[in-house]
XYZ file of C-alpha atoms in Angstrom:
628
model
C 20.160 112.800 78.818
C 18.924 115.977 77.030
C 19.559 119.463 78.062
C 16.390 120.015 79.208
C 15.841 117.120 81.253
C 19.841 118.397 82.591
C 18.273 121.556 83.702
C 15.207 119.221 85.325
C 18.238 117.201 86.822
C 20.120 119.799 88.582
C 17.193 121.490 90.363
C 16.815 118.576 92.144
C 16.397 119.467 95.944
C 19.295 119.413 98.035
C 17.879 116.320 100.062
C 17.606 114.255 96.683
C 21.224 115.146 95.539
C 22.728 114.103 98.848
C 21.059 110.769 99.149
C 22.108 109.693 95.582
C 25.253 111.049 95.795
C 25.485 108.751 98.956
C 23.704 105.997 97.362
C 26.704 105.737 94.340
C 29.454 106.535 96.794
C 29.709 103.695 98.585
C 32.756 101.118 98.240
C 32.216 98.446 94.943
C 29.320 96.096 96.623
C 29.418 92.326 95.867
C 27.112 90.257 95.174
C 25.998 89.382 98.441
C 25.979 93.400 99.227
C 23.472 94.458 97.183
C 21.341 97.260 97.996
C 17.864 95.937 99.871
C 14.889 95.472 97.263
C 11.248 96.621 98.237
C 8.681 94.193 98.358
C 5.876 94.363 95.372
C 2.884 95.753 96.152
C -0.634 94.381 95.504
C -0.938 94.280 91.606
C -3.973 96.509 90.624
C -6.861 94.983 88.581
C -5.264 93.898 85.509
C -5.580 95.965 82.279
C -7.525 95.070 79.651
C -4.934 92.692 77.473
C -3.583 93.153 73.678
C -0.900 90.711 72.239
C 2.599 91.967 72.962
C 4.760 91.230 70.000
C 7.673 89.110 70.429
C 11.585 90.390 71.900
C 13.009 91.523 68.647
C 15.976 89.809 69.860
C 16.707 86.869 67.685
C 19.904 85.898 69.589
C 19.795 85.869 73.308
C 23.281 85.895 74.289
C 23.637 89.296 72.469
C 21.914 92.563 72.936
C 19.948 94.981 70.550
C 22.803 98.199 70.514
C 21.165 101.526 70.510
C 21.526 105.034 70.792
C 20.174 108.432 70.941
C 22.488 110.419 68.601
C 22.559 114.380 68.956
C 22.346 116.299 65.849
C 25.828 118.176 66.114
C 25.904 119.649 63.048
C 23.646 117.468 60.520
C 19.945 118.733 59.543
C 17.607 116.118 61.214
C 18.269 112.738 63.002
C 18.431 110.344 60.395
C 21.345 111.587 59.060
C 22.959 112.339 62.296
C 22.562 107.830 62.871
C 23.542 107.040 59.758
C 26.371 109.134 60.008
C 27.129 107.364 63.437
C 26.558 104.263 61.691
C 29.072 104.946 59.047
C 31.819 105.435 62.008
C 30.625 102.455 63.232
C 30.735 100.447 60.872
C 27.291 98.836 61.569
C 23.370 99.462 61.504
C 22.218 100.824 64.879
C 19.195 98.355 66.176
C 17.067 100.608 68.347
C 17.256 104.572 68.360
C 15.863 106.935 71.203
C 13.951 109.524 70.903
C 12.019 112.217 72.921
C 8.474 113.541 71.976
C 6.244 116.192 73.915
C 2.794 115.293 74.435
C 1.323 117.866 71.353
C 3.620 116.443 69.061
C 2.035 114.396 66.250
C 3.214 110.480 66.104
C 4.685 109.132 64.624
C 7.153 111.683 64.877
C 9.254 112.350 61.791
C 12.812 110.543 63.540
C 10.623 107.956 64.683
C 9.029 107.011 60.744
C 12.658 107.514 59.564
C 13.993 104.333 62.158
C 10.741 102.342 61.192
C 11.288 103.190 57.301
C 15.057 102.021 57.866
C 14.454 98.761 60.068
C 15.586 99.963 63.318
C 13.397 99.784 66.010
C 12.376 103.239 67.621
C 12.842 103.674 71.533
C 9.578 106.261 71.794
C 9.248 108.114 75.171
C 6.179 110.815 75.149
C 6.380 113.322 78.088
C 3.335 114.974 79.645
C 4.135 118.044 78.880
C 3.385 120.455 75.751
C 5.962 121.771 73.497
C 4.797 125.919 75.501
C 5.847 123.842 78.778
C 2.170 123.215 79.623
C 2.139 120.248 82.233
C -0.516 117.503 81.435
C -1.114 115.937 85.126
C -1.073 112.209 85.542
C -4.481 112.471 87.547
C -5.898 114.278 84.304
C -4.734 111.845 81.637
C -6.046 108.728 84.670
C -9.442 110.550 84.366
C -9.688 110.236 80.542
C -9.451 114.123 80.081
C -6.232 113.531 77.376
C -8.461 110.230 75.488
C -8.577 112.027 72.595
C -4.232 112.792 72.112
C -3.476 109.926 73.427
C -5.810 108.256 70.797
C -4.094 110.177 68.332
C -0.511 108.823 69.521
C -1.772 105.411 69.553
C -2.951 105.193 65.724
C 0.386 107.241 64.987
C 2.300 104.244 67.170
C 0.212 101.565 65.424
C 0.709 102.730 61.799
C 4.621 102.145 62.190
C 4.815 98.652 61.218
C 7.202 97.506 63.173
C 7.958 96.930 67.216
C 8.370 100.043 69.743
C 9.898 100.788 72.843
C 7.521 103.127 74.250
C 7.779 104.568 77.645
C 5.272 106.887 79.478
C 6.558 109.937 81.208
C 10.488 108.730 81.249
C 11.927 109.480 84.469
C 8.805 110.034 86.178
C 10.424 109.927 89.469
C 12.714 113.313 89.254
C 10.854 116.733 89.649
C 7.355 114.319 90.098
C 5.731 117.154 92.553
C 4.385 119.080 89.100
C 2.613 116.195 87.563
C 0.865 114.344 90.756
C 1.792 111.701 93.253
C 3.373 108.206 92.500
C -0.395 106.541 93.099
C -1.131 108.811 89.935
C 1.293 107.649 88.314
C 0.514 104.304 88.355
C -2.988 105.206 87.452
C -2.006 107.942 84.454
C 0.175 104.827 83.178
C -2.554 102.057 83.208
C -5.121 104.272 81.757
C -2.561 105.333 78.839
C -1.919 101.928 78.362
C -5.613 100.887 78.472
C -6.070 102.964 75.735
C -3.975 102.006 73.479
C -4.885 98.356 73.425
C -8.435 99.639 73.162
C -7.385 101.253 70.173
C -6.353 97.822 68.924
C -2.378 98.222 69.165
C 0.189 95.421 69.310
C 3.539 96.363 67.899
C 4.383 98.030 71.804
C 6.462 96.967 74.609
C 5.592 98.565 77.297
C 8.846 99.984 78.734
C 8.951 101.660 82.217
C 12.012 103.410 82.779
C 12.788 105.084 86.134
C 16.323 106.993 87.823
C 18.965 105.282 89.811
C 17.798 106.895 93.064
C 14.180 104.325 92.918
C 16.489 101.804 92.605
C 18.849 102.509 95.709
C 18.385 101.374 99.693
C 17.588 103.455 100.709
C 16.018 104.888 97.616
C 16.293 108.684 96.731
C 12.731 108.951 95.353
C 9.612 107.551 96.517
C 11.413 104.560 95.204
C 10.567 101.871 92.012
C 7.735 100.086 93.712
C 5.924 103.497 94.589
C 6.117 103.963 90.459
C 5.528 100.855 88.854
C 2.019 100.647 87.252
C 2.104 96.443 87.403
C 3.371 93.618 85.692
C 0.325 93.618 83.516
C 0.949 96.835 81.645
C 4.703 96.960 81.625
C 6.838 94.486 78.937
C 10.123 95.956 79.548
C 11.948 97.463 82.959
C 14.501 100.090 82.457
C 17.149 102.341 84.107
C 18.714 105.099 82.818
C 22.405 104.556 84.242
C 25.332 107.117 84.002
C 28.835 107.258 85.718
C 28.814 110.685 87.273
C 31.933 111.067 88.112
C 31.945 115.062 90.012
C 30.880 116.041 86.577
C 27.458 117.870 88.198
C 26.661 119.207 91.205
C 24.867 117.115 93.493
C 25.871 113.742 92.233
C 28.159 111.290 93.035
C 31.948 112.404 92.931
C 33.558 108.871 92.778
C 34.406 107.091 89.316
C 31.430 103.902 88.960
C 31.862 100.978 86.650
C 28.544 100.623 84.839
C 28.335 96.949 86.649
C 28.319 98.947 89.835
C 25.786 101.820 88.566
C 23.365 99.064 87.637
C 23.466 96.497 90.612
C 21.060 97.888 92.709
C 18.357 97.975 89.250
C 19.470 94.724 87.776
C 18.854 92.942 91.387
C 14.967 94.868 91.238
C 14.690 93.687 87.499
C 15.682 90.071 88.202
C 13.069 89.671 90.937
C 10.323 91.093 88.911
C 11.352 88.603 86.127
C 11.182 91.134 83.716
C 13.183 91.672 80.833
C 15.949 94.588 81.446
C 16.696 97.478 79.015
C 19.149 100.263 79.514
C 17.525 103.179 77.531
C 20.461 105.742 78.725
C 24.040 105.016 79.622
C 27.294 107.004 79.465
C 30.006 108.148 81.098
C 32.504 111.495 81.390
C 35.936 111.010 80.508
C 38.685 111.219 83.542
C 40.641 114.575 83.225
C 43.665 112.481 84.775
C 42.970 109.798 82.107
C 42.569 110.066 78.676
C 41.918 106.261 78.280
C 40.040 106.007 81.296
C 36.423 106.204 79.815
C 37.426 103.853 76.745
C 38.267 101.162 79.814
C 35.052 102.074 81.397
C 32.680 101.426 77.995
C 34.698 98.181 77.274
C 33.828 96.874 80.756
C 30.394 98.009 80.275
C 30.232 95.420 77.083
C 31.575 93.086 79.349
C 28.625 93.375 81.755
C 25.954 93.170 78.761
C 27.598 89.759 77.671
C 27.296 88.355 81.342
C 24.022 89.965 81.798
C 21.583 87.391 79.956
C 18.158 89.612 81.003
C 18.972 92.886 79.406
C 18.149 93.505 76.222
C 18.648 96.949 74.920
C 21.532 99.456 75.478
C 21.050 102.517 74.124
C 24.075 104.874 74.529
C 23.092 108.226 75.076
C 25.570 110.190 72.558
C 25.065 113.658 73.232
C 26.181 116.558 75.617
C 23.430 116.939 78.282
C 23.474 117.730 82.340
C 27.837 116.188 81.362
C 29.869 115.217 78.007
C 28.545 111.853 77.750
C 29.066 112.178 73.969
C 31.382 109.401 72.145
C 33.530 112.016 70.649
C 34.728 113.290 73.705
C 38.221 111.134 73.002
C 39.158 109.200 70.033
C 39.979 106.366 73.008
C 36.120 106.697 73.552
C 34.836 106.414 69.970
C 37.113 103.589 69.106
C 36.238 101.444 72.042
C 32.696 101.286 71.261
C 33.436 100.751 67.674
C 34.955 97.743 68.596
C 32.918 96.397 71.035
C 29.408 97.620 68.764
C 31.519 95.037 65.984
C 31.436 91.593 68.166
C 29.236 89.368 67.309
C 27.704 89.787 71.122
C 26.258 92.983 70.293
C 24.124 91.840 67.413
C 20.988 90.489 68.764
C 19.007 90.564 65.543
C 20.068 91.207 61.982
C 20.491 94.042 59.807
C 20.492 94.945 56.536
C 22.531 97.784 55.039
C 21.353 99.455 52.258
C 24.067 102.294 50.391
C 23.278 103.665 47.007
C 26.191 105.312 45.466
C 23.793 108.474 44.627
C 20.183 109.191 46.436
C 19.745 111.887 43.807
C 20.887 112.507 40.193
C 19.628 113.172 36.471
C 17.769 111.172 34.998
C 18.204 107.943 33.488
C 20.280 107.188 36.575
C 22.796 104.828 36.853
C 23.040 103.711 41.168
C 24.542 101.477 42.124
C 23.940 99.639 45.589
C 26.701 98.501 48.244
C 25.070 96.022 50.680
C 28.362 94.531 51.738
C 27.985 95.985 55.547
C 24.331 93.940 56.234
C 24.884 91.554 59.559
C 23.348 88.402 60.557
C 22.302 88.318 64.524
C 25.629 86.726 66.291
C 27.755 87.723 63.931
C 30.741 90.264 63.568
C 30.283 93.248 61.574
C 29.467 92.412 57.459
C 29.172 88.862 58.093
C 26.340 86.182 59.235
C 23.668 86.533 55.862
C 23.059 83.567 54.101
C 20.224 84.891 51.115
C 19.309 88.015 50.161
C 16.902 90.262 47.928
C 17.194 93.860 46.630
C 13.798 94.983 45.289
C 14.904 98.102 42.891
C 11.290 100.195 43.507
C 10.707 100.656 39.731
C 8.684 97.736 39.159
C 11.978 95.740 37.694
C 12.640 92.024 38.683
C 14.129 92.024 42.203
C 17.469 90.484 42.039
C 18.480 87.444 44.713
C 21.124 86.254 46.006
C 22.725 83.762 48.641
C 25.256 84.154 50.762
C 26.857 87.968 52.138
C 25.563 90.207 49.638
C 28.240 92.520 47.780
C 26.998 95.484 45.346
C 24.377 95.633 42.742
C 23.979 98.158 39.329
C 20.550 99.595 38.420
C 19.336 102.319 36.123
C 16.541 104.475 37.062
C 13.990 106.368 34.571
C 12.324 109.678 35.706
C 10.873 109.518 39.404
C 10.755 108.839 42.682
C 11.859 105.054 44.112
C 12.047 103.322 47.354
C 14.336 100.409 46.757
C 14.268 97.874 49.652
C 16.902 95.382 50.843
C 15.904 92.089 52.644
C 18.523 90.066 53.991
C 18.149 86.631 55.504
C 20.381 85.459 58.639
C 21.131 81.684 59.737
C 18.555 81.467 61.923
C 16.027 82.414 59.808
C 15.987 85.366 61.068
C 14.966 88.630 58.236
C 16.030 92.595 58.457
C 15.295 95.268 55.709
C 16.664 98.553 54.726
C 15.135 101.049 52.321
C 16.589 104.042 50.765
C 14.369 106.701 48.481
C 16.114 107.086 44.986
C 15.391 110.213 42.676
C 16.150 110.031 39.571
C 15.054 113.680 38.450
C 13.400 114.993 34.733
C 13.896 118.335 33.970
C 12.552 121.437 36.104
C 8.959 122.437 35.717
C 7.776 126.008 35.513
C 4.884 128.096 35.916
C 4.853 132.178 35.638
C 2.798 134.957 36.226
C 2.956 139.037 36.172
C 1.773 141.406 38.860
C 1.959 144.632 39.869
C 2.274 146.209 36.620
C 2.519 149.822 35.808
C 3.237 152.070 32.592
C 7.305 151.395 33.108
C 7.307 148.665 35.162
C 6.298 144.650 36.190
C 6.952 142.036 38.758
C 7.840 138.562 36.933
C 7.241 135.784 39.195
C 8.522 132.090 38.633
C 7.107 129.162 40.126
C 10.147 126.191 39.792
C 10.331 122.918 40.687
C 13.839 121.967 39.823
C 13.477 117.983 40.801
C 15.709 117.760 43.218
C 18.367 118.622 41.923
C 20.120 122.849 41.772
C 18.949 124.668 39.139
C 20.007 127.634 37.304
C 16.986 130.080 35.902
C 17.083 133.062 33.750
C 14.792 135.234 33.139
C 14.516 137.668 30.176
C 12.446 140.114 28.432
C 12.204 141.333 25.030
C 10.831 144.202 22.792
C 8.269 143.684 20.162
C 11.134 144.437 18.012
C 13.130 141.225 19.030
C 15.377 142.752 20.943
C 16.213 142.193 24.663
C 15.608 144.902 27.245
C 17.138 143.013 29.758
C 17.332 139.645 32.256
C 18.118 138.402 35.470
C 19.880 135.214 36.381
C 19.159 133.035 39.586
C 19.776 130.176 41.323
C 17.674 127.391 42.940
C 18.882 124.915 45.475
C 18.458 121.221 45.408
C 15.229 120.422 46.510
C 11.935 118.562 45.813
C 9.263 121.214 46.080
C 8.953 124.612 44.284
C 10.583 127.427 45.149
C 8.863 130.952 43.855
C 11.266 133.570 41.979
C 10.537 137.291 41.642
C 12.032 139.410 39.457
C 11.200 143.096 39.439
C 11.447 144.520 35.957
C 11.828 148.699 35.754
C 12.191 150.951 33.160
C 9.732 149.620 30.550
C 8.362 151.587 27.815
C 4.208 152.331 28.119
C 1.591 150.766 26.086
C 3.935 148.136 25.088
C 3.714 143.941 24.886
C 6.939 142.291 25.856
C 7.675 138.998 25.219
C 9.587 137.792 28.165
C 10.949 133.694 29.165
C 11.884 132.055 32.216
C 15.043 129.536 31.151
C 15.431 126.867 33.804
C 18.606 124.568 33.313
C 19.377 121.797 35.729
C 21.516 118.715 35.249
C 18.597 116.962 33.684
C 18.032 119.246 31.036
C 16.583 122.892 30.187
C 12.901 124.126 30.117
C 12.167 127.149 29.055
C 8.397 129.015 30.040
C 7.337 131.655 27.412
C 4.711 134.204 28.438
C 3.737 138.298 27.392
C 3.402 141.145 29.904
C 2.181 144.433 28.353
C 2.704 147.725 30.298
C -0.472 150.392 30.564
C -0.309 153.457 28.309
C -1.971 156.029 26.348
C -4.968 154.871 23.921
C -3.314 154.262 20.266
C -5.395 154.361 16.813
C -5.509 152.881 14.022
C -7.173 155.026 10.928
C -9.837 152.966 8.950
C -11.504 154.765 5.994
C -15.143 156.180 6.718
C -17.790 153.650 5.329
C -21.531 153.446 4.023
C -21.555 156.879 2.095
C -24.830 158.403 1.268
C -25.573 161.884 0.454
C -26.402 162.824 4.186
C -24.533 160.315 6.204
C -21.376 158.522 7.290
C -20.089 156.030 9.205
C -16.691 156.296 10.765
C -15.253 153.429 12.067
C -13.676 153.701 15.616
C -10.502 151.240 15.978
C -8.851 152.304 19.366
C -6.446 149.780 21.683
C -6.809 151.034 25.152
C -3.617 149.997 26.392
C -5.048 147.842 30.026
C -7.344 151.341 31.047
C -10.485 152.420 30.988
C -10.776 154.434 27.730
C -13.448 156.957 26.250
C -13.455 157.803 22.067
C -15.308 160.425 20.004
C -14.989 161.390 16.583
C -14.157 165.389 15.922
C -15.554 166.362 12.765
C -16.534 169.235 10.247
C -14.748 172.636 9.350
C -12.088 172.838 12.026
C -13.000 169.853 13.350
C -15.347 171.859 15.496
C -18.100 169.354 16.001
C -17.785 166.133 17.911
C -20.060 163.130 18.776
C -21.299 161.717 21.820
C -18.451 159.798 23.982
C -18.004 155.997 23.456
C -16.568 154.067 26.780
C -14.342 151.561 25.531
C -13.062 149.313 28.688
C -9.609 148.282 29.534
C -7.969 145.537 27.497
C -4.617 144.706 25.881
C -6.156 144.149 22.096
C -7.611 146.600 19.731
C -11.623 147.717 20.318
C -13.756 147.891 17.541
C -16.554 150.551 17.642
C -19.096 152.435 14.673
C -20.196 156.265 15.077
C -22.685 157.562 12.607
C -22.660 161.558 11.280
C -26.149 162.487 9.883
C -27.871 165.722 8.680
C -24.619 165.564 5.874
C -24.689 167.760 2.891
C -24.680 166.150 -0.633
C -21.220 166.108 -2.872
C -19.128 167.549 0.145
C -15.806 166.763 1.371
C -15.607 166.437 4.975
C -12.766 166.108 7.630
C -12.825 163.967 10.442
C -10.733 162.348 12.907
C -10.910 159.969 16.231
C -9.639 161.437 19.205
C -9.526 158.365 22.592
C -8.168 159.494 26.021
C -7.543 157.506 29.599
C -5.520 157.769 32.850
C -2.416 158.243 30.504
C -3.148 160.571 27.941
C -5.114 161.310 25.104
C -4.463 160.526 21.433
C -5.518 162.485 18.476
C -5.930 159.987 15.185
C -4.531 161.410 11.568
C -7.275 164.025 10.120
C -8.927 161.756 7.451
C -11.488 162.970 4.565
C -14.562 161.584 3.092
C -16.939 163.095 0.378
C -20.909 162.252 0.717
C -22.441 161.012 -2.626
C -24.245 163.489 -4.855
């Protein structure tokens, strides 16, 4: 149960809370005291039909074990369950999760559990990620076609069998979305359109809150809900022992077998498969092994209970601590009862590389001891097996319960895939992405430079794996003028790197490098930045000497700016020509100026003078003498 749906939970009214804290009060009911069940009413006209793909149960006298793990402290789900899975000892078969209706399918847990093998237990709520409430009557009418569309191709492109449920819970808080008639409706149409879009690889799973399930019931009750055997695959209950951990619900301590009764008697006469997408229970303050007791007679229940099969144990901290760490009692009884051979209804395969992530050539090697055949006990039950590396290599076989396998990557990016082969017949896969990194790549640029300064950025992409990066800058002369060192996480994208650079001499090229050093090896980028100044000159001897005329030759490196040159010439240098606009650039300009009206067999003086934004620069006073 999430938080949110907690908060939903406790604002139920006060009418609500009472009945189903009477409802669970009562004394343990036998058999012949279950609660009353409600007669089905009229099926609506029947939906338009797409094949249903088979139970993904390959054993029946075991059930599919799943979960919906919180994150605690881990970045995203998928390691959260695998991390569960490591304390467990054991792949998880199904995992829950919770979309909003503007989320984009498949949502990025739910691709994870498909990519892995496990089958995802989808449920999309009408309502926005803002809180906007999409109304059942709205979505009946076709108004939501277009998202729901969207969902289905997202659904379809999985590969692999879902759980998907409608509006979870519908029945708590329903007031804000429509009536139970449009319920029914909103879930036939949403169905409807999905096997119009052409998708197969859904069960259909209604899921619904003790209280429908009660006599009386709490709600407008299961029958009010439920859409029709036509559109629904799988019946569910979400099924916790309160115990006075909330207000409003029941105070007493419930076996699950109790909890369930009045659901698995409603189930059975629907002859509809059963699936517990939520379960849990507190742990008893005057008890510390009270709750272990309670989850091993919970397993007890699944093994006599031939119908159901999912349970998905809700380990988190919503409306009460239903997490498994809430005792070591807690987390050790599940372990053992998630081991038996009762709680493997398909197979799995268990793919571990020693390293996801390394330089290359990369030496992995792959543990795929912990793979279980359906009806077996924990790391037992395969009978053949194949490990495809990803790199185009021969796949390597096997028979029998697979142990651990070398490899050696070259540079890239590999999804090696394990398929393991049970007794019956029966396959499973898991895949793992391998990186097996090359050296960082770089790219550089400048900005924002001035006469004594520059910004140096640096683009890196360090592989995957942390990087160190230095970045330096040198004088014309060879010498350094200074550098900056950095550091660059692991990751798989590029990462930009700005260095600001002060104190800088004007009208000057620097060399400057980026050095990027990662366990893979060391690239280095090499690029120039040149800093604005004043115009320099370089003196060129006058040319094409006659006895009135010259030609002086104007050789002037503008240093970035917009630059204008004359020539000053004659006794004092007291004349000048006409202005020549040279524009900004970080190499030398080449211009001519011609002096006429000369007199024959004299010596003149000349220079070139060239000033911008920064300053003007007089050239060396040259001579030339015209020809007699």
């Amino acid at each position: 149960m999430s938080a949110a749906r907690a908060r939903r939970r406790i604002t139920l009214t006060a009418a609500v809370a009472v009945a189903v804290a009477i409802g669970l009060a009562v004394p343990q009911a036998s058999a012949t005291e279950r609660p009353a069940v409600i007669s089905p009413p009229r099926q609506p006209v029947a939906a338009a039909v797409s094949p249903t793909p088979p139970s993904p149960r390959t054993d029946p006298t075991a059930i599919l074990l799943g979960v919906h793990e919180a994150l605690g402290a881990y970045p995203d789900n998928e390691t959260a369950v695998t991390a569960l899975e490591g304390r467990l000892d054991r792949r998880v078969d199904v995992d829950r999760w919770f979309s909003r209706w503007d989320e984009k399918q498949p949502a990025n847990p739910v691709a994870s559990d498909a990519a892995r093998g496990r089958l995802p237990m989808l449920s999309i709520s009408p309502k926005k990620l803002d809180g906007t409430v999409i109304t059942w009557a709205a979505i009946a009418r076709g108004d939501q076609d277009a998202t729901i569309r969207a969902q289905a191709a997202g659904v379809g492109s999985l590969g692999t069998t879902v759980y998907l449920t409608f509006h979870h819970e519908a029945d708590l808080n329903s007031s804000a979305w429509g009536t139970p008639a449009d319920y029914r409706a909103a879930w036939r149409h949403y169905v409807e359109v999905f096997r119009a879009a052409g998708v197969t690889n859904v069960l259909w799973t209604w899921t619904m809150t003790l209280g429908s399930f009660t006599s009386p019931p709490s709600t407008a009750g299961a029958d009010a809900f439920y859409p029709g055997d036509d559109v629904v695959d799988r019946v569910g209950v979400d099924a916790y022992n309160w115990a006075a951990c909330s207000a409003g619900k029941s105070q007493n301590w419930h076996s699950l077998t109790y909890v369930t009764a009045a659901f698995r008697t409603w189930a059975t006469a629907r002859g509809k498969v059963a699936v517990l997408p939520e379960w849990g229970s507190v742990e008893d303050p005057a008890d510390p092994n009270r709750k272990a007791a309670w989850i091993h007679e919970a397993f007890t229940l699944f093994r006599g209970w031939p119908e159901l099969e999912v349970a998905s144990y809700y380990d988190a901290t919503g409306t009460c601590a239903w997490s498994l760490s809430t005792s070591t009692a807690a987390a050790t009884a599940f372990a053992q009862e998630a081991s038996a051979a009762t709680s493997h209804g398909r197979p799995t395969a268990w793919l571990t590389p020693s390293t996801k992530l390394g330089a290359a050539p990369l030496a992995v090697s792959f543990d795929m001891a912990r793979s279980t055949g359906a009806g077996s006990v924990n790391r037992t039950g395969i009978t053949s097996w194949s490990l495809d590396f990803g790199d185009g290599s021969a796949p390597v076989t096997g028979t029998g319960q697979p142990a651990k396998v070398s490899h050696t990557y070259a540079a890239g990016t590999f999804q090696p895939r394990l398929t393991v082969t049970d007794a019956s017949g029966s396959t499973a896969f898991d895949s793992r992405p391998v990186r097996s990194a090359a050296k960082p790549v770089l790219t550089g640029g400048e900005s924002n430079v001035t006469s004594t300064s520059a910004t140096l950025s640096v683009w890196v992409s360090p592989q995957g794996l942390s990087a160190t990066v230095r970045v330096a800058w040198v004088l014309p002369s060879g010498v350094e003028a200074g550098h900056t060192d950095l550091a660059v996480g692991a990751q798989t994208g590029t990462q930009k790197l700005v260095v600001p650079v002060t104190g800088l001499r004007a009208g000057t090229r620097y060399a400057w490098t980026a050095t990027a050093t990662s366990a893979a090896g060391t690239t280095v980028l090499a690029r120039t930045v040149e800093t604005p100044g004043p115009p320099t000159i370089r003196a060129v001897p006058a040319v094409n000497l006659t006895r009135t005329t010259a030609t002086v030759k104007l050789r002037v490196t503008t240093h970035l700016l917009a630059t204008t040159a004359w020539v000053e010439w004659g006794p004092g240098l007291t004349r000048r020509t006409p202005d020549v606009a040279l524009a900004g650039a970080t190499y030398e300009k080449g211009t001519e100026v011609a002096l006429t009206g000369l007199t024959a067999a004299t010596t003149y003086s000349y220079r070139v003078v060239a000033r911008n934004a920064l300053g003007t620069t007089y050239g060396p006073t040259q001579t030339f003498r015209t020809t007699s």
